Amino acid sequence: MTLTRRDAMALCGTLLAGCAAPRRLFFAAHAEELVARALDGLDRARLLDTHVHVVGVGAGGTGCYINEEMTSPLHPVKVAQLGFYATASGMWDLRDADEQYIRRLRQLARMSGLGRFMIIAFAQFHDENGRPRPEHTEFHTPNRYVLDLAQLGRDVFLPVISVHPYDPHALQLLDEGHARGAVAVKWLPNAMGIDPGSPRCDAFYARMRSLALPLITHAGEERAVDAADRQELGNPLRLRRPLEAGVKVIVAHCAGLGESLDLDEPERTRTRKRSFDLFLRLFTDPRHERLLFADISAMVQVNRSGAPLREILKREELHARLVNGSDYPLPAIGLVIRTEQLAARGYLEGGDVQVLNAIRDENPLLFDFVLKRRLRIRDGKRTFRLANSVFTAPPGLFPGG
């Protein structure tokens, strides 16, 4: 079902209703137009956001937790970081934070009218012996919690489990998650202590393939979550192993940040290259065309919106294997995604900036979607934008899809 212009106007009217101030009324009218254009030509029933985080502090018995350093005065930077995340996601009282987070997320998802959202669990760091190490884990969101949330909100949520392959119960956890409707597995190797290129993952990959569960995995440098000295685990070339095992892999953020060792060079003379360039080498290898995908989450953030975003926009032949992801709650934080910077770099029309910011004030999920639909880059006489297909579920990528 394609969303009509009338539907889009009604949606914006709901989001920005009751605006008494002339400024808000002005922006409401312009937001209507931007949302209508963003939805033009898309099948609303197939809209999909593949990258939505669920976090909590364990209030209400959810099993979530955050590292105690996040609330310690001895770590003021981490305390400030938690403050930004909490404010952006509607967590005003840590005694009820988990319910506040999911209540706001559910409301934003339904009000956005943007189809379905894949909500992500987050595994703990495990040591080489497969033991969870909470002291090295910045935050943890259990599979059970995410699966329960998805069951209660089937109209908007799809569950993504997170299973550490070194866990001695990993295969059982995969089976249990799949039986309860999980549509993918999420890793952040740098933060979780996972080497995707290790032979010890082979049994895990074999089970993933048999269950037709794709792997959504961070690649490149990680800065939002503490990764200590484990950044090389995010090397895109380490993903050859799951690909060679027949697992479908979705590279988060197109590996658009940092540098990694070029593992294709002789070991003694290896040099560091942009992780994004190593990702492109993998992505353009014809052997991986049916298995390797990437999401565009976080690519509009301040520290990521340079050359990789420009190149992804211009490489139209790659768009069929790109999927959208918001990386919520980060779109709610103005310091993380600066529309003014994107306009200065030529990605947005200057007149879009204040209107997009007004949409963000009402619904960060809708803001992220409209922003990415407005992105463009000019090269000579040509203008490049993300293809419509990026924002809808690719057939066959996820179970049942």
Coordinates of C-alpha atoms in Angstrom, one line a residue:
M1 CA 0.0 0.0 0.0
T2 CA 1.5 3.3 -1.1
L3 CA 1.0 6.2 1.3
T4 CA -1.0 9.0 -0.5
R5 CA -0.3 12.7 -0.1
R6 CA -3.5 12.9 1.9
D7 CA -2.2 10.2 4.3
A8 CA 1.1 12.1 4.7
M9 CA -0.6 15.4 5.4
A10 CA -2.8 13.7 8.0
L11 CA 0.3 12.1 9.6
C12 CA 2.1 15.5 9.9
G13 CA -1.1 17.1 11.2
T14 CA -1.2 14.5 14.0
L15 CA 2.5 15.0 14.8
L16 CA 2.4 18.8 14.8
A17 CA -1.2 19.4 15.9
G18 CA -2.0 21.9 18.6
C19 CA 0.9 24.2 17.7
A20 CA -0.1 27.6 19.0
A21 CA 3.1 29.4 18.2
P22 CA 3.3 30.9 14.7
R23 CA 6.8 29.4 14.3
R24 CA 5.5 25.9 14.8
L25 CA 2.5 26.5 12.5
F26 CA 4.9 27.7 9.8
F27 CA 7.1 24.6 10.2
A28 CA 4.1 22.3 10.3
A29 CA 3.0 23.3 6.8
H30 CA 6.5 22.8 5.5
A31 CA 6.9 19.5 7.3
E32 CA 3.8 18.3 5.6
E33 CA 5.4 18.8 2.3
L34 CA 8.7 17.2 3.2
V35 CA 7.0 14.1 4.6
A36 CA 4.8 13.8 1.6
R37 CA 7.8 13.9 -0.7
A38 CA 9.7 11.5 1.4
L39 CA 6.9 8.9 1.2
D40 CA 6.3 9.4 -2.5
G41 CA 6.7 6.2 -4.5
L42 CA 7.2 3.9 -1.5
D43 CA 5.1 0.9 -0.5
R44 CA 4.2 1.7 3.1
A45 CA 3.6 -1.9 4.0
R46 CA 7.2 -2.8 3.2
L47 CA 8.9 0.1 5.0
L48 CA 11.6 -1.2 7.4
D49 CA 14.1 0.2 9.9
T50 CA 16.7 -2.5 10.5
H51 CA 18.6 -0.8 13.4
V52 CA 16.8 0.3 16.5
H53 CA 18.4 -0.2 19.9
V54 CA 16.6 -1.2 23.1
V55 CA 18.3 -0.2 26.3
G56 CA 17.5 -0.2 30.0
V57 CA 18.9 -0.2 33.5
G58 CA 17.1 -3.3 34.7
A59 CA 14.1 -1.4 36.2
G60 CA 11.1 -3.7 36.4
G61 CA 13.1 -6.9 36.1
T62 CA 13.9 -6.5 32.4
G63 CA 17.4 -8.0 32.8
C64 CA 19.0 -5.0 31.1
Y65 CA 21.9 -3.2 32.6
I66 CA 24.4 -0.5 32.1
N67 CA 28.0 -0.5 33.4
E68 CA 28.3 1.2 36.8
E69 CA 30.9 3.5 35.2
M70 CA 28.0 5.2 33.3
T71 CA 26.7 6.5 36.6
S72 CA 30.0 7.1 38.5
P73 CA 31.3 10.6 39.2
L74 CA 34.8 9.1 38.5
H75 CA 33.8 8.9 34.8
P76 CA 32.2 12.2 34.0
V77 CA 32.4 11.7 30.2
K78 CA 30.4 8.5 30.4
V79 CA 27.9 10.1 32.8
A80 CA 27.4 12.9 30.3
Q81 CA 27.0 10.3 27.5
L82 CA 24.3 8.5 29.5
G83 CA 22.6 11.8 30.2
F84 CA 22.3 12.5 26.4
Y85 CA 21.0 9.1 25.7
A86 CA 18.5 9.1 28.5
T87 CA 17.1 12.5 27.7
A88 CA 16.9 11.7 24.0
S89 CA 15.0 8.4 24.6
G90 CA 12.6 9.7 27.3
M91 CA 14.2 8.1 30.3
W92 CA 13.5 10.7 33.0
D93 CA 13.6 8.5 36.0
L94 CA 16.0 5.6 36.4
R95 CA 13.6 3.9 38.7
D96 CA 11.2 3.4 35.7
A97 CA 13.7 3.9 32.9
D98 CA 13.1 0.7 31.0
E99 CA 9.4 1.2 30.7
Q100 CA 9.8 4.8 29.8
Y101 CA 12.2 4.0 27.0
I102 CA 10.0 1.3 25.4
R103 CA 6.8 3.4 25.9
R104 CA 8.3 6.3 24.0
L105 CA 9.8 4.1 21.3
R106 CA 6.5 2.3 20.7
Q107 CA 4.7 5.6 20.5
L108 CA 7.2 7.1 18.1
A109 CA 7.1 4.0 15.9
R110 CA 3.4 3.9 15.6
M111 CA 3.0 7.6 15.1
S112 CA 5.6 7.6 12.4
G113 CA 3.6 5.4 10.1
L114 CA 6.9 4.0 8.8
G115 CA 6.1 0.3 8.8
R116 CA 8.1 -2.0 11.1
F117 CA 11.2 -1.6 13.2
M118 CA 13.8 -4.2 14.1
I119 CA 14.6 -3.9 17.8
I120 CA 18.0 -5.1 18.8
A121 CA 19.3 -7.1 21.8
F122 CA 22.9 -6.6 22.9
A123 CA 25.1 -9.4 24.1
Q124 CA 27.6 -9.1 26.9
F125 CA 31.4 -9.1 26.4
H126 CA 32.7 -12.7 26.7
D127 CA 36.3 -13.7 27.3
E128 CA 38.2 -16.3 25.4
N129 CA 36.7 -19.1 27.6
G130 CA 33.2 -18.0 26.7
R131 CA 32.4 -16.5 30.1
P132 CA 30.3 -13.3 30.2
R133 CA 32.3 -10.4 31.7
P134 CA 29.9 -7.7 33.0
E135 CA 32.8 -5.5 34.1
H136 CA 33.9 -5.2 30.4
T137 CA 30.3 -4.7 29.1
E138 CA 29.1 -1.2 28.7
F139 CA 25.4 -2.2 28.3
H140 CA 23.4 -5.4 27.9
T141 CA 19.9 -6.0 26.6
P142 CA 18.8 -9.7 26.9
N143 CA 17.3 -11.6 24.1
R144 CA 14.3 -12.6 26.2
Y145 CA 13.4 -8.9 26.8
V146 CA 13.5 -8.0 23.1
L147 CA 11.6 -11.2 22.1
D148 CA 8.9 -10.4 24.7
L149 CA 8.6 -6.8 23.5
A150 CA 8.2 -7.9 19.9
Q151 CA 5.5 -10.4 20.8
L152 CA 3.6 -7.6 22.5
G153 CA 4.1 -5.1 19.6
R154 CA 3.9 -7.3 16.5
D155 CA 2.4 -4.4 14.5
V156 CA 5.6 -2.4 14.7
F157 CA 8.5 -4.5 16.2
L158 CA 10.6 -7.4 14.8
P159 CA 13.1 -9.0 17.2
V160 CA 16.9 -9.2 16.6
I161 CA 18.7 -11.4 19.1
S162 CA 22.4 -11.0 20.1
V163 CA 24.3 -14.3 20.8
H164 CA 28.0 -14.4 21.5
P165 CA 29.5 -17.3 19.5
Y166 CA 31.9 -18.2 22.3
D167 CA 29.1 -18.8 24.7
P168 CA 28.9 -22.6 25.3
H169 CA 25.1 -22.4 24.9
A170 CA 25.3 -20.3 21.7
L171 CA 23.7 -22.9 19.4
Q172 CA 20.9 -23.5 21.8
L173 CA 20.3 -19.7 22.1
L174 CA 20.1 -19.4 18.4
D175 CA 17.5 -22.2 18.2
E176 CA 15.5 -20.6 20.9
G177 CA 15.6 -17.2 19.4
H178 CA 14.6 -18.5 16.0
A179 CA 11.7 -20.5 17.4
R180 CA 10.4 -17.2 19.0
G181 CA 10.5 -15.3 15.7
A182 CA 13.9 -13.6 15.7
V183 CA 14.7 -12.3 12.2
A184 CA 18.5 -11.6 12.6
V185 CA 21.5 -11.8 14.9
K186 CA 23.3 -8.6 16.0
W187 CA 27.1 -8.3 16.8
L188 CA 29.3 -5.4 17.7
P189 CA 32.6 -7.4 17.6
N190 CA 34.8 -4.5 18.9
A191 CA 32.7 -4.2 22.1
M192 CA 31.7 -7.8 22.6
G193 CA 35.1 -9.4 22.0
I194 CA 34.2 -11.4 18.9
D195 CA 36.6 -12.3 16.1
P196 CA 34.3 -12.9 13.1
G197 CA 37.2 -14.4 11.2
S198 CA 37.9 -17.1 13.8
P199 CA 37.4 -20.8 13.1
R200 CA 35.7 -21.1 16.5
C201 CA 32.7 -19.4 14.9
D202 CA 32.3 -22.0 12.2
A203 CA 29.6 -24.1 14.1
F204 CA 27.8 -20.9 14.9
Y205 CA 27.8 -19.9 11.2
A206 CA 26.6 -23.3 10.1
R207 CA 23.6 -23.1 12.5
M208 CA 22.8 -19.5 11.3
R209 CA 22.8 -20.7 7.7
S210 CA 20.5 -23.6 8.5
L211 CA 18.1 -21.3 10.3
A212 CA 18.4 -18.7 7.5
L213 CA 19.2 -16.0 10.1
P214 CA 21.3 -13.1 8.7
L215 CA 24.1 -11.4 10.7
I216 CA 23.9 -7.7 11.3
T217 CA 27.4 -6.7 12.4
H218 CA 29.2 -3.5 13.1
A219 CA 32.4 -3.0 11.0
G220 CA 35.0 -0.3 11.2
E221 CA 35.9 1.7 14.3
E222 CA 33.5 1.9 17.2
R223 CA 33.3 5.0 19.3
A224 CA 29.8 5.1 20.8
V225 CA 30.5 1.9 22.9
D226 CA 33.7 1.3 24.7
A227 CA 35.9 -1.1 22.6
A228 CA 39.2 -0.7 24.5
D229 CA 42.0 -2.1 22.3
R230 CA 39.7 -4.4 20.3
Q231 CA 39.1 -2.1 17.3
E232 CA 40.7 -4.5 14.8
L233 CA 37.9 -7.0 15.5
G234 CA 35.8 -4.6 13.4
N235 CA 37.9 -5.2 10.3
P236 CA 35.5 -5.7 7.4
L237 CA 37.7 -8.3 5.8
R238 CA 37.2 -10.6 8.8
L239 CA 33.6 -11.0 7.5
R240 CA 34.8 -13.2 4.7
R241 CA 34.5 -16.2 7.0
P242 CA 30.7 -16.0 7.6
L243 CA 30.2 -15.2 3.9
E244 CA 32.2 -18.2 2.8
A245 CA 30.0 -20.3 5.2
G246 CA 26.9 -19.1 3.3
V247 CA 25.7 -16.7 6.0
K248 CA 23.9 -13.5 4.8
V249 CA 25.8 -10.5 6.4
I250 CA 24.6 -6.9 6.8
V251 CA 27.5 -4.6 7.5
A252 CA 26.3 -1.8 9.8
H253 CA 27.2 1.8 8.9
C254 CA 28.9 0.6 5.7
A255 CA 32.1 0.4 7.9
G256 CA 32.3 4.2 7.4
L257 CA 34.6 5.1 10.3
G258 CA 38.2 4.4 11.1
E259 CA 41.0 2.3 9.6
S260 CA 41.8 -1.4 9.6
L261 CA 44.7 -3.5 8.6
D262 CA 44.7 -4.7 5.0
L263 CA 44.6 -8.5 5.6
D264 CA 45.0 -9.2 1.9
E265 CA 48.6 -7.8 2.0
P266 CA 51.5 -10.0 3.2
E267 CA 51.4 -10.2 7.0
R268 CA 54.8 -8.6 7.6
T269 CA 54.1 -5.6 5.4
R270 CA 50.4 -4.9 6.1
T271 CA 49.3 -1.3 6.0
R272 CA 46.2 0.4 7.4
K273 CA 43.5 1.5 5.0
R274 CA 40.1 3.1 5.4
S275 CA 37.7 0.5 6.8
F276 CA 35.3 1.8 4.2
D277 CA 37.6 1.0 1.4
L278 CA 38.1 -2.5 2.7
F279 CA 34.3 -2.8 3.0
L280 CA 33.9 -1.7 -0.7
R281 CA 36.5 -4.3 -1.7
L282 CA 34.3 -7.0 0.0
F283 CA 31.0 -5.5 -1.2
T284 CA 32.0 -5.4 -4.8
D285 CA 33.4 -8.9 -4.9
P286 CA 31.0 -10.8 -7.2
R287 CA 31.3 -13.9 -5.1
H288 CA 29.3 -12.1 -2.3
E289 CA 26.6 -10.5 -4.4
R290 CA 23.8 -12.7 -3.0
L291 CA 25.0 -12.7 0.6
L292 CA 26.5 -9.3 1.5
F293 CA 24.4 -6.3 2.3
A294 CA 24.9 -3.1 4.3
D295 CA 22.9 -0.7 6.3
I296 CA 23.1 3.1 6.2
S297 CA 22.5 3.7 9.9
A298 CA 24.7 6.4 11.5
M299 CA 26.1 7.5 8.1
V300 CA 24.5 11.0 8.6
Q301 CA 26.1 11.5 12.0
V302 CA 28.7 14.2 12.5
N303 CA 31.7 11.9 12.6
R304 CA 30.6 9.8 9.7
S305 CA 29.1 12.1 7.1
G306 CA 32.2 12.7 5.1
A307 CA 33.6 10.8 2.1
P308 CA 31.9 7.4 2.8
L309 CA 28.4 9.0 2.7
R310 CA 29.2 10.8 -0.5
E311 CA 30.5 7.7 -2.2
I312 CA 27.6 5.6 -1.1
L313 CA 25.2 8.1 -2.6
K314 CA 27.0 8.1 -5.9
R315 CA 27.5 4.3 -6.2
E316 CA 24.0 3.7 -7.5
E317 CA 24.9 0.1 -8.6
L318 CA 25.2 -0.7 -4.8
H319 CA 21.9 0.6 -3.6
A320 CA 20.0 -2.6 -4.3
R321 CA 21.9 -4.2 -1.4
L322 CA 21.6 -1.3 1.1
V323 CA 19.0 -1.2 3.8
N324 CA 17.8 1.6 6.0
G325 CA 18.5 1.8 9.8
S326 CA 18.0 4.7 12.1
D327 CA 20.4 3.7 15.0
Y328 CA 17.7 5.0 17.4
P329 CA 18.0 6.7 19.9
L330 CA 20.9 8.6 18.3
P331 CA 18.7 10.6 15.8
A332 CA 17.1 12.3 18.7
I333 CA 20.4 13.9 19.7
G334 CA 21.1 17.2 17.9
L335 CA 24.8 17.1 18.6
V336 CA 25.1 13.7 16.9
I337 CA 23.2 14.5 13.7
R338 CA 23.6 18.2 12.7
T339 CA 21.5 19.1 9.7
E340 CA 23.4 22.4 9.4
Q341 CA 26.6 20.5 8.8
L342 CA 24.9 18.2 6.3
A343 CA 23.6 21.3 4.4
A344 CA 27.1 22.9 4.4
R345 CA 28.6 19.7 2.9
G346 CA 26.0 19.8 0.1
Y347 CA 23.8 16.9 1.2
L348 CA 20.7 19.0 2.0
E349 CA 18.9 22.1 0.6
G350 CA 19.5 24.9 3.1
G351 CA 15.7 25.5 3.4
D352 CA 15.3 21.9 4.7
V353 CA 17.3 22.4 7.8
Q354 CA 14.9 24.1 10.2
V355 CA 12.0 22.0 9.0
L356 CA 13.9 18.8 9.5
N357 CA 14.8 20.0 13.0
A358 CA 11.1 20.7 13.7
I359 CA 10.2 17.2 12.7
R360 CA 13.0 15.8 14.9
D361 CA 11.5 17.7 17.9
E362 CA 8.2 15.7 17.3
N363 CA 9.5 12.3 16.2
P364 CA 13.2 11.4 15.8
L365 CA 12.3 8.2 13.8
L366 CA 10.4 10.2 11.2
F367 CA 13.1 12.8 11.2
D368 CA 15.8 10.2 10.4
F369 CA 13.7 8.8 7.6
V370 CA 12.8 12.1 6.0
L371 CA 16.4 13.3 6.3
K372 CA 17.7 10.3 4.4
R373 CA 15.1 10.7 1.7
R374 CA 16.2 14.3 1.3
L375 CA 19.9 13.5 1.0
R376 CA 21.5 14.3 -2.3
I377 CA 24.8 15.1 -3.8
R378 CA 25.5 16.9 -7.0
D379 CA 28.4 15.9 -9.3
G380 CA 28.5 18.0 -12.5
K381 CA 25.1 17.9 -14.1
R382 CA 24.0 14.8 -12.1
T383 CA 22.2 14.6 -8.8
F384 CA 22.5 11.4 -6.8
R385 CA 20.0 10.2 -4.1
L386 CA 19.4 6.9 -2.3
A387 CA 17.2 4.6 -4.2
N388 CA 13.6 3.8 -3.1
S389 CA 14.6 0.2 -2.5
V390 CA 16.9 1.2 0.4
F391 CA 13.9 1.9 2.6
T392 CA 11.9 -1.3 2.0
A393 CA 12.6 -4.8 3.0
P394 CA 14.6 -6.7 0.4
P395 CA 12.8 -9.9 -0.5
G396 CA 14.3 -13.0 1.1
L397 CA 16.8 -11.2 3.3
F398 CA 15.0 -11.8 6.6
P399 CA 13.0 -14.9 7.6
G400 CA 9.5 -14.6 6.4
G401 CA 10.3 -11.6 4.2

